[in-house]
Amino acid sequence: MSKAVLVVDMINEFVTGRFGSPRAEKIVPNVARLCELARSHGAPVFYVRDAHLPSDPELRVWGRHAMRGTRSSEIVGALAPGEGEAVFEKRQYSGFHNTGLEAALRNSGVDGIYFAGISTDICVQHNVADAFYRGFSCFVVRQCVESIDARSKATAIKYMERMYGSKTVELEKVKF
Ligand code: ZN
């Protein structure tokens, strides 16, 4: 199996901004390690990030957040993408809609995805669902995802295992 990393929404808004949390900040070094591990094996690293327009339906639920072109929507400095790594702007929880993500994964020969990012129970979960429906094997790296509290994270991890057959893996056990 050829695997990639998909980093979900590790942006200023959700790490240190209005929707940020110490829990989110804590996984930054772990996500950095995962990305470095991928690069050292020549495996691709992809990013999706919220970049909203005022008309996006999600804003009705959460209010304005991570608006396109703002600093809030940018990936945190410590996880800045490497040269040539692709960042896909998304306008909903999942990065598989109206972006080039799926084609990029397929063109890279990827059939398995290690997931990192926030929130486990929102955007990570929706990305895992869409990856599952497109035939990718999904691996959620436990130390590289977070939610607003431990219960939300644990519930989402269980749900993804049950519904999408995702495997939950420890960062130490990740292999490319
Ligand atoms: Zn959003």
mmCIF file of N, CA and C and ligand atoms in Angstrom, residues 50 52 58 65, ligand 1:
data_model
loop_
_atom_site.group_PDB
_atom_site.id
_atom_site.type_symbol
_atom_site.label_atom_id
_atom_site.label_comp_id
_atom_site.label_asym_id
_atom_site.label_seq_id
_atom_site.Cartn_x
_atom_site.Cartn_y
_atom_site.Cartn_z
ATOM 1 N N ASP A 50 -9.511 25.228 5.812
ATOM 2 C CA ASP A 50 -10.673 26.080 5.637
ATOM 3 C C ASP A 50 -10.256 27.405 5.014
ATOM 4 N N HIS A 52 -12.982 30.171 3.881
ATOM 5 C CA HIS A 52 -14.413 30.375 3.639
ATOM 6 C C HIS A 52 -14.751 31.658 2.895
ATOM 7 N N GLU A 58 -21.642 26.643 6.258
ATOM 8 C CA GLU A 58 -21.048 26.394 7.574
ATOM 9 C C GLU A 58 -21.058 27.626 8.485
ATOM 10 N N HIS A 65 -15.492 32.257 10.283
ATOM 11 C CA HIS A 65 -14.224 31.702 10.748
ATOM 12 C C HIS A 65 -13.371 31.353 9.537
HETATM 13 ZN ZN ZN B 1 -15.162 25.861 8.386
#
